[in-house]
Amino acid sequence: MTDLLGLAYWAETSIKLGVALIVIPTAALMLGYLFLLKMMAFMQSRLGPQDVGPYGTLQLIADAVKFLQKEDIHPAAADRRVFRAAPVVVLASSFLLFVVLPTGPDAVVENLDTGIFYAMAVSSLSVLGVLMAGWASANKYALLGGLRAAGQLIAYELPLILAVMGVVIQADSLNLQQIVRAQAEGEIFGFGLIGNPFILTQFVGFLIFMIAAQAELTQTPFDMPVAETELVGGFHVEYTGFRFLLFFMAEVATAFAFSALATVMFLGGWWIPGFDFDAPVLNVLGPVVMLVKILLVAFIIFWIRFTYPRLREDQLQKFAWKVLIPLSLANIVVTGIFKVVL
Amino acid sequence: MADDTGDDQADGAAAPGDEARDALAAELSELLGDAVVESHVEAGQNLWLRIDIEHWHAAMSALHDAGFAYFGFLSAVDWTDAPEGRYEDTEFDAAGVGEEDDEASSATAEETVRRGGGETRFQLLAQLHSPARHVAVLIKADVPEAASSDGSSAPASVPSIIDVFAGADWHEREAHEMFGLVFDGHPNLAHIYLPTEFEGHPLRKDFPLLARAVKPWPGVVDIEEIPPELEAQLEAEVMAEFEASGAGT
Amino acid sequence: MSPPPTASALREQQAYVAAQAADARVNVELDTGDMTLNIGPQHPATHGTLRIACQLDGEQVISAEPLMGYMHRGYEKLCEVRTYPQCTTLINRIDWLGSFANEVPFILAAEQLMGVEAPPRAQWIRTILFELSRIANVSLFLGDMGVQVGALTPVFFAFRDRERVLNQIEEVTGGRFHPNFDRIGGLKDDIPRGWIAETHAVMAKMRGFCDEMEDLLMGNEIFQTRCRSVGVIPGDVALSYGLSGANLRASGVDWDLRRDANPGLAWDQVDWRVWTHPDGDSFARYWVRLQETREATKIVDQLLDGIPSGPIMAKVPRIIKVPAGEAYVSTENPLGEMGYYVVSKGGLGPFRVKIRTPSFSNISVVPWVMRGTYVPDIITILGSLYFILGDIDR
C-alpha cells in the first residue's frame, strides 16, 4: 500500500510529515474554536468571541499571537531546564499520537503493527511532562497539581488499556488499520451493509474508554491536576507566553487525537459503507468521514467538560479501582468467551 | 406565617408594656443572683443586663446553660467623647445643631444614654440568643481602668469566654485590637484585621481619624440650603398630602 | 426529618479525624514535613482577599487559619464621624451583593431610637426590596457553588438570571449594586408604574432558575459526592460559633430572624416557611439556600399583591437628630444575621456603631471544620459557608 503514488520513501515521508504538521495545529484550532469558545459560550448563554474574523473564527490565532508576544518568565527557584522541557514533552506526546491514526487506506503516517500499543504508550508520556512541570515550577500549587496527575495516571491508565483490550480481542489485531478493517468487514447478525462498528459489541468498553480518556485529557470531571478553583491552574500555574500556549495546544490536540482513537476503535474509522475497503477514493473521503466522527466524539468530551463538577482525587481513585477496572476486566472476559464460542 | 409557634407573637406585639421582657429580666436576675448589677427593658425592643465584671465568665456560662446558647456578638463601647469632637464643626453642622431644640445633647442626656447604667470608660457588650425562647439578651459589663506601669490607665483584663462560646474567639481578638481590652485565657490574642506592627486602638475615642483631621469633610457641602420661606411652604405641602392620605396614625 | 446532629455527630467527626490522622502516621514511612499552603489572599475561591494559611500533610489539612484584614475599611470608626443619612452609603458596601438588605437594620435601629415608624407602604416596599436583594445575592451563590466544585456553567446562568432581579432593583432605586434608597422614616421614592407586573414575571423566571439549578447542579451525582458529608457542622457547634442564616438552618437549628424577631417589616403578613436541613454538611447548606430562594420569590409575589396604599415617608425633620439611647436591630440578611448596635448621644451622627456581620461569625468556624479534610474540601466548605469579603472585613 505504500507505493500509492510511486514516490520514494523520503518523498512520501516528507509529504506525510508536512500534512501532519498542518493537520495537528489546524485540528487544535478547530476544536478550540468550535467547542472551547463557541459551544461553551452557547451552552452558558453567552455569545463567545465576535470581533476577530467572521463570527470570531480567528480569535484563537489572535490569542496565539498574543501569547507569543509575552515575556517568557521563569520563577526564580525553578529548575530551568526541566521547566522549559515540560511543555515540549507534553506537546510531543500528542504529536506522536497522530503518527498511527489512519484516515484512509493509505492516508496514515506510519501503519505500525502494534499501533494501539504504541498509542497507549505515547499518550502516557504527557503525564511525565505534567509531573516535570509541576515539580520544576517550584510552586506548591503546581506541585500538588503534578502529584495529582501522577496519582491519576495509575487510576485511569489501567481501565483505558483494559477497555482497548476488548477491541483488540475482537479485531484480532493491534494494528489500527486492521481494527478498521475488522469493523468494515464485520456483520451484525448477517447484515453487513454498515459493517460492525465495535461500539455495538463493545459498548461497555467504549464507555470506559471515554471516561478514562476524560481523565487522560484532564477534562472535568477529572481535571484535578488543573483545578482552577483549588490549585489555580495546577501544574501550569507558573507558565506564561508561548510555553503556556504549548500546554494549551497539547490539551486540545490530545483531545482531538483521543476522539480519533475512539472513532477508529469504536465507530468504524474512516470506512464508508458501500465502498470497497481499499478503494483509493477513500483516501480523500476517509479524512472527511473521520473528521465528522471525531467532532461528534469531541463534542461529547467537551459537553461533559462544561457540564459536570469535578471529583475529588480520592473519589476518582475509588471510582477507578472499584468500578472501572472490575468492569473492564469483566468486559474482557465476556469478549473472550464470545470470541472463543462464536 | 405557616409554622408560627405562637410564642414569637409576643415579640412583635409586646410593646408598650413588654411584660415578656420584664419577666425575663426578673428571671435572669434571679438566675444570675448578685452578678446582675442592673437591668433595663426598652419596650418591644431589647433587654439589657449589666453584669459585674467579676462574674462575667460565670454569668455567661450560666446563661449558656439556661438556654441562651446562641452566640450573637461581643464588642465594647468607649464612652468618652473624642477630644477633637466629631470633626463636624462646619457651618452646616453648627447650624443643624443650633436650630433644633438642644435638650438631647445636654448634660442630663448623659444619664439616660446608657441602657443599664454604668460609669466606666469601657463597657463590654455581648449579645446572646435563646433559640428555644426566640428572644435575645444584651449583656454589658463595666471594665474598670487600672493604672499601668507608665502612669497612664489601661482597662483591666477581662476573663475570656471562648471556653463557653467558641465563636467569641475572633470577637475578643477584635475587641482587643480595637479597644485594647485584654482577655485572660485567650490563647491567641493577636491582631485580626490590622497589621501585626500596628500601634494604637482605632475604636478608642482618643484615636484620631487622620483622614478627617487633615482635610475638612466634604460630605456636607452637597446638602443645599433651602430658603426658609420655601421650606415652610414645602413642609406644609408635604404635611397636607400626608394627612390627606390618612396614614401615619 | 430526623433530629439535628449534635454532640454525637461531633464526636463521630472527631473520631474520624483522629482515625485519618492515625492512618496518615502509619502510612508514612519516611518522615515528611508538613507543607504550609497559603490559599489567598489572591485566590479565585476566596472571591476577595481572604487568606487561609493551611498546614497540609499531603492533601490532608492539619490546620487551617483564616487571616483577614486585607480589605478592612474601618466602617465602625467612619460611621462615628458621619451623619445618619451619610452612614447608609458606607453600609451599602458591607455585603455588596445584597446592598439594600444592609441598609434596613441600620435604618430600623435609627428609627427605633427616634421613635419613628415608617408607614406601612414603605415597610412593604422595604420588605420586597429586601427579599429581592436576597434573591440577587443567593442566586449568585447557587451558581458559584458549581464553580467551587468545578462545574463552569451554572455560574453563567446565575449571572444571567440575577441580572433580571438587579434590573428590578435598579428600576426602583436607580442603583444596581448600591441603592442607598432607604431613609429614616421611609423610602426615598415610590415604585414606578408597571413594576409590579414586571417583578411578578421576574419571580417566575427565578423559580425557573431554581429548578434549573436543582436539575443541573444539585441533582448531579458528582456534586453530591463532593458536598455530602463534607464540612459537617453540628447544631450546637453552629450555635456556639454564632453561625447564622442558611448555615445555621442547614445544621438543623430552626431559627430565622424574619420569623423569630421581626423588627417591623412585612414578613408576618405573608405565608412562607423556614427551611431547615438536619445534615449540616455542604450539601445541606446548598439545599437550604435553594429552598430559601424559592421561598423568597413566593414572599415577593405575595407582598406585591398586597402593597397597601399611603405615603412612603413618615414625618421626620429635615435634619435628622437622633435622641440619646442605644438600640440593636438585626435582620435576617442573605448571608445571615446582620445587626447594628447604634449608640446615640443625641447628635447628628451615631456615637458608636457596632456592626455585627454574618460572614465574620460564619467564617470563624473554619478552623474547627477544616481539620482532617482534603484540599478540594477547603474550597467546597468555603464556598458552601458563603461569605462576602466586605462582610468579613467591614
PDB file of N, CA, C and O in Angstrom, chain A residues 148 151-152 154-155 312-322:
ATOM      1  N   ARG A 148      -1.013  15.152  41.741  1.00  0.00           N
ATOM      2  CA  ARG A 148      -2.348  14.614  41.436  1.00  0.00           C
ATOM      3  C   ARG A 148      -2.344  13.941  40.078  1.00  0.00           C
ATOM      4  O   ARG A 148      -2.949  12.885  39.896  1.00  0.00           O
ATOM      5  N   GLY A 151      -0.772  10.624  40.436  1.00  0.00           N
ATOM      6  CA  GLY A 151      -1.667   9.694  41.111  1.00  0.00           C
ATOM      7  C   GLY A 151      -2.781   9.241  40.193  1.00  0.00           C
ATOM      8  O   GLY A 151      -3.203   8.088  40.203  1.00  0.00           O
ATOM      9  N   GLN A 152      -3.231  10.168  39.369  1.00  0.00           N
ATOM     10  CA  GLN A 152      -4.331   9.879  38.466  1.00  0.00           C
ATOM     11  C   GLN A 152      -3.912   8.884  37.389  1.00  0.00           C
ATOM     12  O   GLN A 152      -4.719   8.094  36.928  1.00  0.00           O
ATOM     13  N   ILE A 154      -2.141   6.190  37.297  1.00  0.00           N
ATOM     14  CA  ILE A 154      -2.353   4.766  37.535  1.00  0.00           C
ATOM     15  C   ILE A 154      -3.839   4.466  37.551  1.00  0.00           C
ATOM     16  O   ILE A 154      -4.290   3.441  37.055  1.00  0.00           O
ATOM     17  N   ALA A 155      -4.604   5.406  38.099  1.00  0.00           N
ATOM     18  CA  ALA A 155      -6.032   5.136  38.256  1.00  0.00           C
ATOM     19  C   ALA A 155      -6.735   5.021  36.915  1.00  0.00           C
ATOM     20  O   ALA A 155      -7.629   4.206  36.766  1.00  0.00           O
ATOM     21  N   ARG A 312     -13.195  14.524  43.585  1.00  0.00           N
ATOM     22  CA  ARG A 312     -12.015  14.688  44.417  1.00  0.00           C
ATOM     23  C   ARG A 312     -11.046  13.573  44.061  1.00  0.00           C
ATOM     24  O   ARG A 312     -11.452  12.530  43.560  1.00  0.00           O
ATOM     25  N   GLU A 313      -9.763  13.780  44.333  1.00  0.00           N
ATOM     26  CA  GLU A 313      -8.761  12.809  43.912  1.00  0.00           C
ATOM     27  C   GLU A 313      -9.062  11.408  44.472  1.00  0.00           C
ATOM     28  O   GLU A 313      -9.033  10.425  43.743  1.00  0.00           O
ATOM     29  N   ASP A 314      -9.391  11.338  45.764  1.00  0.00           N
ATOM     30  CA  ASP A 314      -9.634  10.014  46.343  1.00  0.00           C
ATOM     31  C   ASP A 314     -10.898   9.389  45.783  1.00  0.00           C
ATOM     32  O   ASP A 314     -11.020   8.176  45.674  1.00  0.00           O
ATOM     33  N   GLN A 315     -11.845  10.252  45.387  1.00  0.00           N
ATOM     34  CA  GLN A 315     -13.074   9.712  44.809  1.00  0.00           C
ATOM     35  C   GLN A 315     -12.812   9.134  43.419  1.00  0.00           C
ATOM     36  O   GLN A 315     -13.411   8.127  43.030  1.00  0.00           O
ATOM     37  N   LEU A 316     -11.880   9.775  42.676  1.00  0.00           N
ATOM     38  CA  LEU A 316     -11.510   9.229  41.383  1.00  0.00           C
ATOM     39  C   LEU A 316     -10.851   7.870  41.561  1.00  0.00           C
ATOM     40  O   LEU A 316     -11.163   6.915  40.841  1.00  0.00           O
ATOM     41  N   GLN A 317      -9.938   7.777  42.530  1.00  0.00           N
ATOM     42  CA  GLN A 317      -9.254   6.509  42.762  1.00  0.00           C
ATOM     43  C   GLN A 317     -10.266   5.414  43.096  1.00  0.00           C
ATOM     44  O   GLN A 317     -10.198   4.311  42.571  1.00  0.00           O
ATOM     45  N   LYS A 318     -11.208   5.786  43.983  1.00  0.00           N
ATOM     46  CA  LYS A 318     -12.237   4.823  44.355  1.00  0.00           C
ATOM     47  C   LYS A 318     -13.021   4.388  43.122  1.00  0.00           C
ATOM     48  O   LYS A 318     -13.265   3.210  42.897  1.00  0.00           O
ATOM     49  N   PHE A 319     -13.395   5.360  42.320  1.00  0.00           N
ATOM     50  CA  PHE A 319     -14.204   5.077  41.130  1.00  0.00           C
ATOM     51  C   PHE A 319     -13.421   4.191  40.165  1.00  0.00           C
ATOM     52  O   PHE A 319     -13.955   3.224  39.615  1.00  0.00           O
ATOM     53  N   ALA A 320     -12.146   4.521  39.977  1.00  0.00           N
ATOM     54  CA  ALA A 320     -11.348   3.760  39.016  1.00  0.00           C
ATOM     55  C   ALA A 320     -11.142   2.324  39.485  1.00  0.00           C
ATOM     56  O   ALA A 320     -11.336   1.385  38.721  1.00  0.00           O
ATOM     57  N   TRP A 321     -10.773   2.165  40.756  1.00  0.00           N
ATOM     58  CA  TRP A 321     -10.424   0.826  41.224  1.00  0.00           C
ATOM     59  C   TRP A 321     -11.647  -0.015  41.529  1.00  0.00           C
ATOM     60  O   TRP A 321     -11.623  -1.228  41.388  1.00  0.00           O
ATOM     61  N   LYS A 322     -12.716   0.605  41.980  1.00  0.00           N
ATOM     62  CA  LYS A 322     -13.873  -0.194  42.399  1.00  0.00           C
ATOM     63  C   LYS A 322     -14.890  -0.376  41.285  1.00  0.00           C
ATOM     64  O   LYS A 322     -15.696  -1.293  41.333  1.00  0.00           O
TER      65      LYS A 322
END
